Coordinates of C-alpha atoms in Angstrom, one line a residue:
S1 CA 32.3 -48.1 9.1
D2 CA 30.0 -45.6 7.3
M3 CA 30.7 -45.8 3.6
L4 CA 29.4 -42.2 3.1
A5 CA 31.7 -40.7 5.7
P6 CA 35.0 -39.1 4.7
S7 CA 38.0 -41.3 5.2
Q8 CA 40.3 -40.7 8.2
G9 CA 43.9 -41.2 7.2
V10 CA 45.6 -43.9 5.1
H11 CA 45.8 -47.6 6.0
D12 CA 48.0 -48.7 3.1
E13 CA 49.3 -46.6 0.2
L14 CA 47.9 -47.3 -3.2
T15 CA 50.4 -48.6 -5.7
A16 CA 51.0 -49.4 -9.3
R17 CA 53.5 -51.8 -10.7
A18 CA 54.6 -52.6 -14.2
L19 CA 56.4 -55.3 -16.1
V20 CA 58.0 -53.8 -19.2
L21 CA 59.3 -56.0 -22.0
R22 CA 61.4 -54.6 -24.7
P23 CA 61.6 -57.0 -27.7
A24 CA 64.5 -56.8 -30.1
S25 CA 62.1 -55.6 -32.8
G26 CA 58.7 -53.9 -32.4
P27 CA 57.3 -51.7 -29.7
P28 CA 57.8 -52.1 -26.0
V29 CA 55.1 -54.0 -24.0
A30 CA 53.9 -53.0 -20.6
I31 CA 51.7 -55.0 -18.2
V32 CA 50.5 -52.5 -15.6
R33 CA 48.7 -53.4 -12.3
I34 CA 47.0 -50.5 -10.5
D35 CA 45.2 -50.4 -7.1
A36 CA 41.8 -49.3 -8.4
I37 CA 38.2 -50.5 -8.6
G38 CA 38.6 -51.1 -12.3
A39 CA 40.2 -50.0 -15.5
T40 CA 38.2 -48.3 -18.2
A41 CA 39.0 -47.9 -21.9
E42 CA 39.1 -44.1 -21.2
L43 CA 41.8 -44.5 -18.5
H44 CA 43.7 -47.0 -20.8
D45 CA 43.7 -44.4 -23.6
L46 CA 44.9 -41.6 -21.3
I47 CA 47.8 -43.8 -20.1
V48 CA 48.7 -44.9 -23.6
G49 CA 48.6 -41.3 -24.7
E50 CA 51.2 -40.4 -22.0
L51 CA 53.4 -43.3 -23.1
A52 CA 53.1 -42.8 -26.9
D53 CA 56.4 -40.8 -27.1
L54 CA 58.2 -43.9 -25.6
G55 CA 56.9 -46.1 -28.4
Y56 CA 54.0 -47.8 -26.6
Q57 CA 50.8 -48.5 -28.5
R58 CA 47.3 -49.2 -27.4
S59 CA 47.8 -52.9 -28.2
T60 CA 51.0 -53.1 -26.2
V61 CA 49.8 -51.8 -22.9
L62 CA 47.8 -54.2 -20.7
L63 CA 46.1 -52.4 -17.8
A64 CA 44.7 -54.5 -14.9
A65 CA 43.1 -53.4 -11.6
T66 CA 43.2 -55.1 -8.3
H67 CA 39.5 -54.2 -7.7
T68 CA 40.0 -52.5 -4.4
H69 CA 37.1 -50.6 -3.0
S70 CA 39.5 -48.4 -1.1
G71 CA 41.2 -46.9 -4.2
V72 CA 40.5 -44.6 -7.0
G73 CA 37.2 -44.7 -8.8
A74 CA 36.3 -41.1 -9.7
F75 CA 38.0 -41.5 -13.1
M76 CA 34.9 -43.5 -14.0
R77 CA 32.0 -41.6 -15.5
A78 CA 29.1 -43.5 -14.0
P79 CA 28.0 -41.9 -10.7
L80 CA 27.5 -45.3 -9.0
A81 CA 31.0 -46.4 -10.0
C82 CA 32.4 -43.2 -8.6
L83 CA 30.6 -43.8 -5.3
V84 CA 31.6 -47.5 -5.1
G85 CA 35.2 -46.6 -5.9
M86 CA 35.2 -44.6 -2.7
D87 CA 37.8 -42.0 -3.7
N88 CA 35.2 -39.2 -3.7
Y89 CA 35.9 -39.0 0.0

């Protein structure tokens, strides 16, 4: 297929899953897996900011990407990363 052509439909939905651990003392811990080409520090900070009211801290949220080239990538700032991420289409 032509990687510069707009996509036609959806083959599989993109997903995110999380394992949340709530220790007896201390902040909750989240291990989060996203269908994306990668996870940047900027994206991590945005997610932690949204979860701060629930007690999560930067050090207690682990963000991991499946490295799919059919998922989001435009949250990355580098133009090549946006193109390779393929969600510009």
